Short mmCIF file of C-alpha atoms in Angstrom, two decimals:
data_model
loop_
_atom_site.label_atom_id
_atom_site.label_comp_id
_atom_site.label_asym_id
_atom_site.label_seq_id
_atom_site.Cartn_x
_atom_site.Cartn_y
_atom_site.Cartn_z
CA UNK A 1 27.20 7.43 -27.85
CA UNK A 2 28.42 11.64 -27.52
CA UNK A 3 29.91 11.34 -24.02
CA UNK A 4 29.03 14.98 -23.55
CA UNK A 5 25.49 14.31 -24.30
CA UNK A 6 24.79 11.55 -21.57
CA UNK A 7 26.89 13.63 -19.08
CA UNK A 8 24.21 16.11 -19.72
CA UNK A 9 21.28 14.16 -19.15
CA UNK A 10 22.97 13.33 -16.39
CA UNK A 11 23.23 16.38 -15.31
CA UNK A 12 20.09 17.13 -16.05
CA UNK A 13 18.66 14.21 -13.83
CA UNK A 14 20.17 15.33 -10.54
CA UNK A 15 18.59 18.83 -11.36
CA UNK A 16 15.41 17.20 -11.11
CA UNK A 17 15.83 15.46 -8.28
CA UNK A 18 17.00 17.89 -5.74
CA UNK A 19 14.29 20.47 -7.50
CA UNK A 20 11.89 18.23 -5.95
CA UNK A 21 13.03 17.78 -2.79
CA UNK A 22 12.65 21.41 -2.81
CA UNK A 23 8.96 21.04 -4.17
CA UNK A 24 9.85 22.94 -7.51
CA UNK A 25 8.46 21.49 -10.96
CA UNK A 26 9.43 23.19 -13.83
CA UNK A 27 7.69 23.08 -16.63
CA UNK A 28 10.92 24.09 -18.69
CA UNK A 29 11.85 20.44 -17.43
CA UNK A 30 9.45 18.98 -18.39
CA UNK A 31 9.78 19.63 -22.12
CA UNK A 32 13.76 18.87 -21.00
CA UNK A 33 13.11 15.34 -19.92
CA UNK A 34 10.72 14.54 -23.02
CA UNK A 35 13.36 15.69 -25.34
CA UNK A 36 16.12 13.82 -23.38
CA UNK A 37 13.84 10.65 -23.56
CA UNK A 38 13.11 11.02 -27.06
CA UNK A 39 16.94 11.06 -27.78
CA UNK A 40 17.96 8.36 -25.50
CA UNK A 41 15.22 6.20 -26.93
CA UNK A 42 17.04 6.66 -30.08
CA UNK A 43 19.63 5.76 -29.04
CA UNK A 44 18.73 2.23 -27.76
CA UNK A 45 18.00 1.71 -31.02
CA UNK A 46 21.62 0.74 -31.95
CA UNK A 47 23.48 1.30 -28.62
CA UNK A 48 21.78 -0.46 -25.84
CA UNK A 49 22.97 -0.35 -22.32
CA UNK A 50 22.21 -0.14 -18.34
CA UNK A 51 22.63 2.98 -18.00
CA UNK A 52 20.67 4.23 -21.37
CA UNK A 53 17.63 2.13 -19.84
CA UNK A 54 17.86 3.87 -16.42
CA UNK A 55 17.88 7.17 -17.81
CA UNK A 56 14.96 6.49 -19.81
CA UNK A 57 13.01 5.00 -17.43
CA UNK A 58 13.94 7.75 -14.90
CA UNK A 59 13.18 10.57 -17.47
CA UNK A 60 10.09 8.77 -17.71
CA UNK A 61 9.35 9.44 -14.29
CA UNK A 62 10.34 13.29 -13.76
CA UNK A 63 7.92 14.21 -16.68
CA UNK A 64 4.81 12.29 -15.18
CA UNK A 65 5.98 13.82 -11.74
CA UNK A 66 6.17 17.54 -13.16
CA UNK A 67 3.01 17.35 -15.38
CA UNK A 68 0.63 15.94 -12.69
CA UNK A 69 2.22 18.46 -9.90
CA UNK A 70 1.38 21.37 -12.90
CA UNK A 71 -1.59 20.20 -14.14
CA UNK A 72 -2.99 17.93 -11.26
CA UNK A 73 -3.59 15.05 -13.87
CA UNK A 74 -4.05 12.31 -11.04
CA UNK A 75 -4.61 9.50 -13.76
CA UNK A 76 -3.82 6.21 -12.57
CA UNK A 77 -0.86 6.06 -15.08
CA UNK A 78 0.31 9.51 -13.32
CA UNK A 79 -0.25 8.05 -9.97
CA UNK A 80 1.56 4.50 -9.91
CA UNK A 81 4.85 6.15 -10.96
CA UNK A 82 4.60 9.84 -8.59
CA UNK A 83 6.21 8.11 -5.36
CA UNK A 84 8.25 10.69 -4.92
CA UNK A 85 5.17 12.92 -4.69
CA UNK A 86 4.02 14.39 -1.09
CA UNK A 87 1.06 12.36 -0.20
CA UNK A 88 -0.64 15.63 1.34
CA UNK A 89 0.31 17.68 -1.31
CA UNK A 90 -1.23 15.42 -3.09
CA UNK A 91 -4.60 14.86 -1.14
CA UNK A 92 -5.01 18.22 -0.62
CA UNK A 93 -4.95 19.08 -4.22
CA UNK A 94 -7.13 16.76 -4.70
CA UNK A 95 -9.93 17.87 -1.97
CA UNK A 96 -9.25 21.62 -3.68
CA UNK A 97 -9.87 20.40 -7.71
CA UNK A 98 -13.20 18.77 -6.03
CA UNK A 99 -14.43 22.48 -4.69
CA UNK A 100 -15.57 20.36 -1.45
CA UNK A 101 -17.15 22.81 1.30
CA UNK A 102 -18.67 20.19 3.71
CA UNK A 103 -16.67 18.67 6.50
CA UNK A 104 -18.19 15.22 6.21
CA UNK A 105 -17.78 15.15 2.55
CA UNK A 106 -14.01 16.48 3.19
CA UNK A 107 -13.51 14.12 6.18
CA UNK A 108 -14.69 10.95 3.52
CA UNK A 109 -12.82 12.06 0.75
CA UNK A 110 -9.60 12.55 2.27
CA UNK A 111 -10.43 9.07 4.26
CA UNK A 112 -10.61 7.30 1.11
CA UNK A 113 -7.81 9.17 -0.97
CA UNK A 114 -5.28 9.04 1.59
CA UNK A 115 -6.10 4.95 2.20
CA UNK A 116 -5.72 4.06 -1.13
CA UNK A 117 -2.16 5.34 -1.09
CA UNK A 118 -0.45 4.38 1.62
CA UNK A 119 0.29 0.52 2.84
CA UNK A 120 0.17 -0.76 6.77
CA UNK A 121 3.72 -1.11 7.89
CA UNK A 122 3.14 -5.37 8.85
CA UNK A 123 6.66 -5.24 11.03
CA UNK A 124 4.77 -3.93 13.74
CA UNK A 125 2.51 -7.05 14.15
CA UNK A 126 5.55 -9.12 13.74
CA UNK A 127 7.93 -7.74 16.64
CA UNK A 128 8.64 -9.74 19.92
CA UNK A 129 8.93 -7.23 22.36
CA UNK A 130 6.64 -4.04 23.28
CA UNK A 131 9.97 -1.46 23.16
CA UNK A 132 10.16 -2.46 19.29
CA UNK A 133 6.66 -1.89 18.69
CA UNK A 134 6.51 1.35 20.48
CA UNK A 135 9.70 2.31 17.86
CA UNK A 136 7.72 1.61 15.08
CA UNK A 137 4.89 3.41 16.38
CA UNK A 138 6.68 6.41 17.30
CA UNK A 139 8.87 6.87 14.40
CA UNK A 140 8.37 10.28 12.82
CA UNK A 141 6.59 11.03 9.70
CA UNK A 142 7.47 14.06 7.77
CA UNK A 143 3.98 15.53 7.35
CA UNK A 144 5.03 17.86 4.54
CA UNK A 145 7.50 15.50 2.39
CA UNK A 146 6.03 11.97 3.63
CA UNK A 147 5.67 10.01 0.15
CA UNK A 148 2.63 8.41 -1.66
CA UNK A 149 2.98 4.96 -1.18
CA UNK A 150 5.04 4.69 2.54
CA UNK A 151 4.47 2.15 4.64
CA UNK A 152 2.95 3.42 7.80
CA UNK A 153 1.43 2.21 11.39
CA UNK A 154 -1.45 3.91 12.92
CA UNK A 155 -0.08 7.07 14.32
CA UNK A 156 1.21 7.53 11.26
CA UNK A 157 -1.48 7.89 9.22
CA UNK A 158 -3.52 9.67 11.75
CA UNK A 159 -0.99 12.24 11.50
CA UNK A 160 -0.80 12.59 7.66
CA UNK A 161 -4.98 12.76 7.82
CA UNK A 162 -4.96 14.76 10.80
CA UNK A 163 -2.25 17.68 8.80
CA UNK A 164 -4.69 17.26 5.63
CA UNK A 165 -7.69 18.08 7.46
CA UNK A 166 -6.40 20.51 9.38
CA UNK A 167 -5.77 22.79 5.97
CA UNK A 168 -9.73 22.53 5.67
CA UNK A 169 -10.24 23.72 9.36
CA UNK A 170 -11.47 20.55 10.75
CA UNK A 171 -10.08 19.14 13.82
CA UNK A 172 -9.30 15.20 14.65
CA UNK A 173 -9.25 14.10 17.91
CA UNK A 174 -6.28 11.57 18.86
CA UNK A 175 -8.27 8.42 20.87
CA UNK A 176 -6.56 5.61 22.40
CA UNK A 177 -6.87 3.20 24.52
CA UNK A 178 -4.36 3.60 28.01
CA UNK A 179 -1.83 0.91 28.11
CA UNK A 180 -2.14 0.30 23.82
CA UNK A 181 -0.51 1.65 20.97
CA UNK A 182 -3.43 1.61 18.67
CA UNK A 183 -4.92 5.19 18.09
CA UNK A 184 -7.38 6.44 15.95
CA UNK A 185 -9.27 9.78 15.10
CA UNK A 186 -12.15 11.23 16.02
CA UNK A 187 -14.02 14.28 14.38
CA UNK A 188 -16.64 16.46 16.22
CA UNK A 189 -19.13 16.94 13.05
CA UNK A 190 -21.88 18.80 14.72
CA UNK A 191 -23.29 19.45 18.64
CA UNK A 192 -24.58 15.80 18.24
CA UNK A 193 -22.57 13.71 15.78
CA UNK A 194 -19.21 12.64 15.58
CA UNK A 195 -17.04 10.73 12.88
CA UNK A 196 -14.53 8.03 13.71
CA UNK A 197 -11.85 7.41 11.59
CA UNK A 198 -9.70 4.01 11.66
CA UNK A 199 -7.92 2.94 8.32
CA UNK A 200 -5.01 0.97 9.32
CA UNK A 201 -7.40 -1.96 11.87
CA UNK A 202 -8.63 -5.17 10.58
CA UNK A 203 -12.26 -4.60 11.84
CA UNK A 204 -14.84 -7.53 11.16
CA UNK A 205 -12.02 -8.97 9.21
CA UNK A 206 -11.40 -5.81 6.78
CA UNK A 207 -9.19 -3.08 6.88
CA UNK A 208 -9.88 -0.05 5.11
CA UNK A 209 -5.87 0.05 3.56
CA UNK A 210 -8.03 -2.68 1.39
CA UNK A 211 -11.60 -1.37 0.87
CA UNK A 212 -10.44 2.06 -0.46
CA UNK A 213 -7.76 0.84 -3.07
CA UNK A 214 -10.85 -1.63 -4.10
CA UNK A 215 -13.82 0.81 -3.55
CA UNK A 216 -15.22 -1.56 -1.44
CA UNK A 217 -17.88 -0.59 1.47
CA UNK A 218 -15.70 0.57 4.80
CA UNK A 219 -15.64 -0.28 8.30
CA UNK A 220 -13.33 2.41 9.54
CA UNK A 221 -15.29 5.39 8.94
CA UNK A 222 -18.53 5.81 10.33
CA UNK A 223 -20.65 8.84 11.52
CA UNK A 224 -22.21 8.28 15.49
CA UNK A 225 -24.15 9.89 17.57
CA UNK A 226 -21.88 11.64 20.27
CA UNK A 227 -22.46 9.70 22.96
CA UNK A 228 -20.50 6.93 21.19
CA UNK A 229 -17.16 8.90 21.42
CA UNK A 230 -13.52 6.96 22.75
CA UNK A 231 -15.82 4.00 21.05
CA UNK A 232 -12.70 1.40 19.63
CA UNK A 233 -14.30 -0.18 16.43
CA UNK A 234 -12.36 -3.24 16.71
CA UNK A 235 -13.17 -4.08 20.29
CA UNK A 236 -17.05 -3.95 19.35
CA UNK A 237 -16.96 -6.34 16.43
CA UNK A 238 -14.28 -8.57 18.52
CA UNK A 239 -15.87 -9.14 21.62
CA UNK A 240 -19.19 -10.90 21.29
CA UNK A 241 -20.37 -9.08 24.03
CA UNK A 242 -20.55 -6.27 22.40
CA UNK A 243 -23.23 -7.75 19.83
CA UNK A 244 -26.10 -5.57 20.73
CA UNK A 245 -23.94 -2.09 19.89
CA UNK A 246 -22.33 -3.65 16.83
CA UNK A 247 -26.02 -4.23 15.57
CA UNK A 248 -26.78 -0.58 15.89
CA UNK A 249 -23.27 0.92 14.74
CA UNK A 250 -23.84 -1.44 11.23
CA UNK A 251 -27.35 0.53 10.88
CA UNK A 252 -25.03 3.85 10.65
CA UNK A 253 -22.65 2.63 7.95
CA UNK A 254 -25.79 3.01 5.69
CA UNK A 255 -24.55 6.92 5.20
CA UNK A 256 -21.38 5.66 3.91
CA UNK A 257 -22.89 4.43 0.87
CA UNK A 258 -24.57 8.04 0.16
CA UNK A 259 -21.68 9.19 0.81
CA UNK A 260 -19.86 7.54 -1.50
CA UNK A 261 -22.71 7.95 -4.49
CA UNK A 262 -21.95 11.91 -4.00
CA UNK A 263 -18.61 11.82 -4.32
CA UNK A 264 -19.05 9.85 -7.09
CA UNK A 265 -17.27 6.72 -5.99
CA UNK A 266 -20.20 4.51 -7.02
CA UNK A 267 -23.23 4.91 -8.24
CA UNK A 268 -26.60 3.61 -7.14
CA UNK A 269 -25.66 0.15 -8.60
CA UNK A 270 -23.30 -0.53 -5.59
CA UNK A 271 -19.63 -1.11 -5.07
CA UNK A 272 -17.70 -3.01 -7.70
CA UNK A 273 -17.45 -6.33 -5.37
CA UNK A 274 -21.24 -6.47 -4.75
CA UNK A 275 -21.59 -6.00 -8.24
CA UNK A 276 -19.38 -9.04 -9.33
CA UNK A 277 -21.30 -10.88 -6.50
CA UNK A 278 -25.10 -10.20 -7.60
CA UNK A 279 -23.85 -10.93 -11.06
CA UNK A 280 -22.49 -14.71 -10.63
CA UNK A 281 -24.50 -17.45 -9.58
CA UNK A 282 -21.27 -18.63 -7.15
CA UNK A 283 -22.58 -16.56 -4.44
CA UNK A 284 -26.68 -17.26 -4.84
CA UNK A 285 -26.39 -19.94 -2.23
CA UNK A 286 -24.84 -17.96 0.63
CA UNK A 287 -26.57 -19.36 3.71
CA UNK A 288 -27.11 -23.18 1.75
CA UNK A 289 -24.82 -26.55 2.75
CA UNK A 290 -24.02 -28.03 -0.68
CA UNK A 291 -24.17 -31.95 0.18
CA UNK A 292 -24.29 -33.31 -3.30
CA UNK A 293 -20.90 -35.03 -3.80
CA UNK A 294 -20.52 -34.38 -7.56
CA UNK A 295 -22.11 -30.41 -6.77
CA UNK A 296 -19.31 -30.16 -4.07
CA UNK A 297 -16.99 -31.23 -6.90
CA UNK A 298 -18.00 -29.02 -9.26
CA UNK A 299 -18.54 -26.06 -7.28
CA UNK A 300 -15.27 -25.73 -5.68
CA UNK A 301 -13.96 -26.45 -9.58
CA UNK A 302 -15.98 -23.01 -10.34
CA UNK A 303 -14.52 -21.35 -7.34
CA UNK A 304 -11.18 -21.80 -7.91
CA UNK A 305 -11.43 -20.72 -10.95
CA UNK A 306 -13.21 -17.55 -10.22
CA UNK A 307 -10.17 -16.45 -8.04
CA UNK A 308 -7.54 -17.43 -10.65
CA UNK A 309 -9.76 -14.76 -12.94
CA UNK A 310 -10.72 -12.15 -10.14
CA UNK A 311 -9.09 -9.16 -10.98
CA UNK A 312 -6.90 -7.40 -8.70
CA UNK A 313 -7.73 -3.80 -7.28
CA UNK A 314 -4.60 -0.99 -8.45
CA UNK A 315 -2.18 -0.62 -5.65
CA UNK A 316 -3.35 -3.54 -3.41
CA UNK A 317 -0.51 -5.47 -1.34
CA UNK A 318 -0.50 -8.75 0.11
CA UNK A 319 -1.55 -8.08 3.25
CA UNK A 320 -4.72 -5.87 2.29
CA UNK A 321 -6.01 -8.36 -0.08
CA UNK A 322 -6.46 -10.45 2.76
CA UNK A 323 -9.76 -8.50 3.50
CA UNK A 324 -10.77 -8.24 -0.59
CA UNK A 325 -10.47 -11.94 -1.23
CA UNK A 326 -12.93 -12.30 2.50
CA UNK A 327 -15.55 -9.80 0.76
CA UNK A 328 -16.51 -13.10 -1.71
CA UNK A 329 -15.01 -16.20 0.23
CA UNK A 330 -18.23 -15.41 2.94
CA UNK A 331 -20.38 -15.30 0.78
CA UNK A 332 -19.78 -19.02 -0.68
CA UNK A 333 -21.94 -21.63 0.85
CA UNK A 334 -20.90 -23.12 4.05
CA UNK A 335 -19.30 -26.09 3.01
CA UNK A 336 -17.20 -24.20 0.49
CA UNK A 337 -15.88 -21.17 2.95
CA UNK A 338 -14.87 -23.61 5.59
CA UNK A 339 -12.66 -25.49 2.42
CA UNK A 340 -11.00 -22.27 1.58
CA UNK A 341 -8.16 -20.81 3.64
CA UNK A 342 -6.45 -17.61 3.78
CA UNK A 343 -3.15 -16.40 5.57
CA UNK A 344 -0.25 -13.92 5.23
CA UNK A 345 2.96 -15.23 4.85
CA UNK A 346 5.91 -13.08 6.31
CA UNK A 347 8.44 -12.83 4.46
CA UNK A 348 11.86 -10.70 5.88
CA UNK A 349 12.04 -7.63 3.88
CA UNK A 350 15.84 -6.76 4.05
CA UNK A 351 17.19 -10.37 2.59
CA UNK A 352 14.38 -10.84 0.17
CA UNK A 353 14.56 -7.89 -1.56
CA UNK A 354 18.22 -7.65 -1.73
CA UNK A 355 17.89 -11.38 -2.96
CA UNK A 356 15.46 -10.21 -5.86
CA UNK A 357 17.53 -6.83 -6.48
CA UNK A 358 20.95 -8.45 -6.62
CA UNK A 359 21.45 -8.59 -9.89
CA UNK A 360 22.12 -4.90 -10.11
CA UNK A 361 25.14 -4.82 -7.71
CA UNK A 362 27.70 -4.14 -10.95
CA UNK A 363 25.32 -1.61 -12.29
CA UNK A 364 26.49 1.59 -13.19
CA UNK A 365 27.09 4.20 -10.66
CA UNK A 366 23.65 5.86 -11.30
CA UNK A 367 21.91 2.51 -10.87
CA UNK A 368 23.30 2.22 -7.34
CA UNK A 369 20.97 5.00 -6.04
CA UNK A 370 18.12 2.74 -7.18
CA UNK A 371 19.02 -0.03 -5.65
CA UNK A 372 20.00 1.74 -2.01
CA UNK A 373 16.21 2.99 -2.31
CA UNK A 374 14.91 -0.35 -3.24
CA UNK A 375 16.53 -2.44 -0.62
CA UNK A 376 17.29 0.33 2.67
CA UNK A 377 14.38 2.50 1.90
CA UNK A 378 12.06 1.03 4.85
CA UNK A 379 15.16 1.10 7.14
CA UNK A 380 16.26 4.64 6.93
CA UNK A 381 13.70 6.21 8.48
CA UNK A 382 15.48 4.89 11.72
CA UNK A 383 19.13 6.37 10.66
CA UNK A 384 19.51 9.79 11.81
CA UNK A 385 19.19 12.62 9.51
CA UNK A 386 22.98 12.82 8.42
CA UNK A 387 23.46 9.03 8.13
CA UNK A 388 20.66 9.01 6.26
CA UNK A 389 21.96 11.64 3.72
CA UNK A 390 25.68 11.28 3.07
CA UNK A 391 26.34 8.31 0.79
CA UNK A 392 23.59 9.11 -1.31
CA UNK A 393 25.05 13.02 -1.65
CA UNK A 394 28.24 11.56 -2.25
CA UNK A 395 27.51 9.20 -5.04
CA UNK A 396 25.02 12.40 -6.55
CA UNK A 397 28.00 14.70 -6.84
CA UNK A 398 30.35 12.21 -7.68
CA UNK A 399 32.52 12.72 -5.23
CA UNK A 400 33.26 9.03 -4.46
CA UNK A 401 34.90 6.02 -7.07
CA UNK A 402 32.85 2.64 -7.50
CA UNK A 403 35.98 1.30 -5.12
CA UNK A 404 34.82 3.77 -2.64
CA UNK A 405 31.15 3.38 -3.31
CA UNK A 406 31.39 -0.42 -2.55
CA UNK A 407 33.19 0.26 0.71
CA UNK A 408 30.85 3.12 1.63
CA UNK A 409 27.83 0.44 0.89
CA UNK A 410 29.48 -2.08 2.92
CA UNK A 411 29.52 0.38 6.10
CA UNK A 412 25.69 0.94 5.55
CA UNK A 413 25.16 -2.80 5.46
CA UNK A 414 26.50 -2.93 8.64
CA UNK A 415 24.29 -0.14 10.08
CA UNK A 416 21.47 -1.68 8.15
CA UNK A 417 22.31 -5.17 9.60
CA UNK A 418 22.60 -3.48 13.26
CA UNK A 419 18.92 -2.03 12.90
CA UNK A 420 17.95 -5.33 11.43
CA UNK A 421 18.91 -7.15 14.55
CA UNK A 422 16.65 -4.84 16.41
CA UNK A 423 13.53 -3.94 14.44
CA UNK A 424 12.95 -6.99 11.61
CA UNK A 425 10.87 -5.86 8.43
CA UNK A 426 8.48 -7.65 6.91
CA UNK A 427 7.38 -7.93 3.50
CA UNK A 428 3.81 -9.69 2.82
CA UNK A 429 2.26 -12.10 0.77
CA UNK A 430 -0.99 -13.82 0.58
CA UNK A 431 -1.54 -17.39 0.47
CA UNK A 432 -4.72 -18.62 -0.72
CA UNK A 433 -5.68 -22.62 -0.45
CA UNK A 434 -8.57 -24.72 -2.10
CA UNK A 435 -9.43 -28.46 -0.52
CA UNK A 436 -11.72 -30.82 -1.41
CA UNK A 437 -13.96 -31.55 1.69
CA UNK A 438 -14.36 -35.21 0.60
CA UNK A 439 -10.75 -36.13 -0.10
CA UNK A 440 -8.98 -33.24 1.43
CA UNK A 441 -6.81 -32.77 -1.50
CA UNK A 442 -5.50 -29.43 -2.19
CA UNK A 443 -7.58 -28.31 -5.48
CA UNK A 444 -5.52 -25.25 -5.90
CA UNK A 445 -3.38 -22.73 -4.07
CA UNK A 446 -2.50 -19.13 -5.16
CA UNK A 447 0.23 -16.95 -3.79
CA UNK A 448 -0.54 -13.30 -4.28
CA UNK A 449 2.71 -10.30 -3.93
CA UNK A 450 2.31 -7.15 -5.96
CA UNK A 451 5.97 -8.02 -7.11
CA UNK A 452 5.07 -11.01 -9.41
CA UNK A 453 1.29 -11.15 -9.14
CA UNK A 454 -0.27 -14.22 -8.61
CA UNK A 455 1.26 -17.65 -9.17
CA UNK A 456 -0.88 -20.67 -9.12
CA UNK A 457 0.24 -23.98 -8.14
CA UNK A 458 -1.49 -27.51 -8.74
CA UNK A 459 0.05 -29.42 -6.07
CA UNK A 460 1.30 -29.40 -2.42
CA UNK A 461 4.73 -30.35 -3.41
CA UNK A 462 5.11 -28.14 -6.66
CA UNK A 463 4.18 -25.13 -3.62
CA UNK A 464 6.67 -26.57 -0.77
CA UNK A 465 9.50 -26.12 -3.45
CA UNK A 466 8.63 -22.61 -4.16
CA UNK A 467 8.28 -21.98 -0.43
CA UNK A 468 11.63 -23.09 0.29
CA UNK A 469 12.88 -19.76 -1.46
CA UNK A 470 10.85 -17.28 0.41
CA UNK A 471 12.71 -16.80 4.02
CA UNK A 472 9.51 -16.78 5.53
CA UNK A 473 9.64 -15.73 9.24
#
C-alpha cells in the first residue's frame, strides 16, 4: 500500500482527535474521513492488515461523531459509537431539538436521557474500607468533557444532571443523609411540590440506570408534595416501617406515566415490559401456587425459555439488568419466583479486561492507544492530570519507538497496579439460575455481560468450568 497515503490518514486521524477534545467538528472532515474509509476499504480488498482495520474502524467513528454533533442525528447507530461525545453536550441538545419550556417536563427528560447513558460505577459497593469509598465518591467529574457512557457513583451523576439543568434555569438541591455518602437531588417545582431525583439507588429492587435504558416505569423520580422534602427513597421502601408512606408515595408515581406519554416515551398502551407481560400467558397466574407436578414441570420449561428469548434493552450492563430481569421474575407464580435466582457476579476489571484485550499487545503502534483506553480507562481518572496525559501525547506525536513504548507501558502498569492495590474495579455480570422445586436440579442458568451477551449453560458442571476463568472477587 502508498506509504504516503496511510501516513496521511494517519495524519489525518490525530487531527480529529485533538479537534475534539477541543469540541470542533468539521464538516470538511467529515467528507475527509468518508473518503479515507472508502479508500482504505479498498484496500482490504487485496492488502489486509491491523492497522488498515483500525483505521477503518476509527474513520468509522469520527464521521458518526462529526455528523451527529452537526446535525444532532441521535440515532441509536449514532449513539452506541459517540463515546467520545460530552454527555451534556449531548443532553442538552437534546432538551433544545425537543423545544421543552416546562421544568417538570425538562427535569423528566433530562432524568431519563442522561440515565440511559451512563453506567453505576459497582467498585464502590465492592470496597472494604469507608476512605476508599469516599475516593470513589469524591472523584471529580469534568462537567463539560465527562463522556457518554462513564461509569459514575451518585455524586457524580447528580452533578452532570445538576450542570444540565442548570442551562434551563432550574435548580437541584444536593440531599444527603449526615454520616452517608449517598446523595441525591431535589427540585423545588412550585410553592407546594417538589421533585426528587435518584438514578443511581436500587429502590424496591430497581434502579433507574435500568428502567431508562429499558423504558421501563421509574422509581427514582417522583413529584411530592413539599412537605416530603430530605425524604430518602430507599429508606421508605427498605424499612417496613415505613409501609404506610410508601403506600402513598406509589399513588404519586401515577404522573410518571403521563409524563412519559407526553414526551412520547410510550404511549397509552404502557411500557414495553408490561406490554410483553399482558401479552403472554406466563405471567396470568401472578398471585397462584402452581402444585401440579407435571404443570410445575412444564411451566418452569416455558420460563426458561422465555428468558433465553427476552430481548435485551440497548446499552444495558450486567449489573442494571439485575432490576429488568425482576420486572417479569415477580410476576411468575409463587412457586416459580422462589425457583429462580438472580445475583451479580464481580468480576476484577483491571485483569479481566487485560486478559480479554491481550491479544493486541504486538499491535501496531496506533493500536496501542486503543488498548491503553480499553484496559486503564476506569483507572485514570485517579492519575493526576499530567500522568494522565504524557504517554498517550507521546505515542500521538510519535515521539517514542515501540522499545520505548513497551517500557513507558510497563511504568504505567506499575502506577496502575499501585492504584489497583488501593481502589479494586469491578466489572459486572449477571447470573441467572432455573431449579426444579421437586428435584432441585438446575434447569438452566444464563450468564449475561454486554461483552459476549448471554451464554446459556445446561448443567452445573458445564457452568463451574466456565466460572473458573472469570477472577471473580
Amino acid at each position: 500500500m502508498n506509504e504516503e497515503v496511510i501516513n496521511e490518514i494517519l495524519t489525518f486521524i490525530k487531527k480529529c482527535d485533538n479537534d475534539f477534545t477541543n469540541n470542533l467538528f468539521s464538516k470538511e472532515n467529515y467528507k475527509l474521513a468518508k473518503k479515507y474509509s472508502s479508500i482504505l476499504k479498498h484496500e482490504k480488498q487485496t492488502f489486509d492488515s491491523a492497522i488498515i482495520d483500525a483505521s477503518i474502524k476509527k474513520l468509522d467513528f469520527i464521521s458518526k461523531q462529526i455528523y451527529a454533533h452537526n446535525y444532532h442525528s441521535y440515532n441509536k447507530e449514532a449513539v452506541l459509537n459517540l463515546v467520545s461525545l460530552s454527555v451534556t453536550d449531548y443532553i442538552i441538545n437534546l432538551i433544545r431539538e425537543k423545544h421543552l419550556t416546562d421544568p417538570l417536563l425538562i427535569s423528566r427528560y433530562a432524568y431519563i436521557e442522561l440515565s440511559k447513558v451512563l453506567y453505576y460505577d459497582i467498585s464502590y459497593v465492592k470496597q472494604n474500607d469507608y476512605s476508599t469509598k469516599t475516593k470513589i465518591c469524591n472523584t471529580n467529574v469534568d462537567l463539560k468533557k465527562e463522556k457518554i457512557f462513564s461509569y459514575v457513583v451518585c455524586t457524580q451523576w447528580l452533578q452532570l444532571y445538576t450542570y444540565i439543568l442548570n442551562e434551563f434555569d432550574i435548580n437541584v438541591t444536593k440531599r444527603n443523609i449526615p454520616g452517608q455518602d449517598h446523595v441525591w437531588g431535589e427540585i423545588k417545582l412550585d410553592n407546594n411540590r417538589i421533585i426528587i431525583v435518584d438514578a443511581t439507588e436500587y429502590i424496591n429492587s430497581s434502579i433507574d440506570l435500568s428502567n431508562a435504558k429499558s423504558t421501563s416505569p421509574t422509581v427514582g423520580f417522583v413529584v411530592l408534595p413539599k412537605e416530603y422534602s430530605k425524604i430518602k427513597l430507599y429508606d421508605v421502601f427498605y424499612d417496613i416501617r415505613n409501609m404506610e408512606i410508601a403506600k402513598k408515595i406509589k399513588s404519586y408515581y401515577e404522573l410518571n406515566r403521563d409524563l412519559d406519554i407526553t414526551l412520547g416515551y410510550i404511549s397509552k398502551e404502557g411500557y414495553p415490559a408490561e406490554k410483553i407481560i399482558k401479552e403472554n400467558e406466563l405471567f396470568n397466574y401472578s398471585s397462584s401456587i402452581i402444585t401440579n407436578e407435571y404443570d410445575i414441570q412444564k411451566f418452569l420449561e416455558s420460563t426458561v425459555k422465555f428468558f433465553e428469548n427476552l430481548a435485551i434493552p440497548n446499552n444495558i450492563d450486567g449489573y442494571e439488568i439485575f432490576a429488568y430481569y425482576n420486572i417479569f421474575i415477580k410476576k411468575l407464580p409463587k412457586n416459580i419466583t422462589a425457583n429462580i435466582s438472580q445475583k451479580t457476579l464481580y468480576v476484577d476489571s483491571f485483569s479481566y479486561k487485560k486478559n480479554r484485550n491481550k491479544k493486541f499487545l504486538q499491535a501496531p503502534i496506533e493500536y496501542l492507544k486503543y488498548l491503553n483506553e480499553l484496559v486503564y480507562n476506569r483507572y485514570y481518572k485517579y492519575l493526576s492530570h499530567e500522568e494522565n496525559n504524557i504517554l498517550l501525547e507521546q505515542m500521538k506525536k510519535g515521539y517514542v519507538n515501540g522499545e520505548q513504548i513497551r517500557d513507558s507501558i510497563a511504568k504505567y502498569e506499575m502506577i496502575i497496579a499501585d492504584i489497583n492495590r488501593k481502589i479494586n474495579l469491578y466489572y459486572a455480570i449477571n447470573e441467572l439460575k432455573f431449579y426444579n422445586p421437586i428435584t432441585s436440579e438446575i434447569l438452566g442458568i444464563h450468564l449475561y455481560e454486554p461483552m459476549i451477551g448471554t451464554k446459556t449453560f445446561n448443567t452445573r458442571d458445564e457452568y463451574n468450568n466456565f466460572k473458573k476463568t472469570l477472577l471473580l472477587k
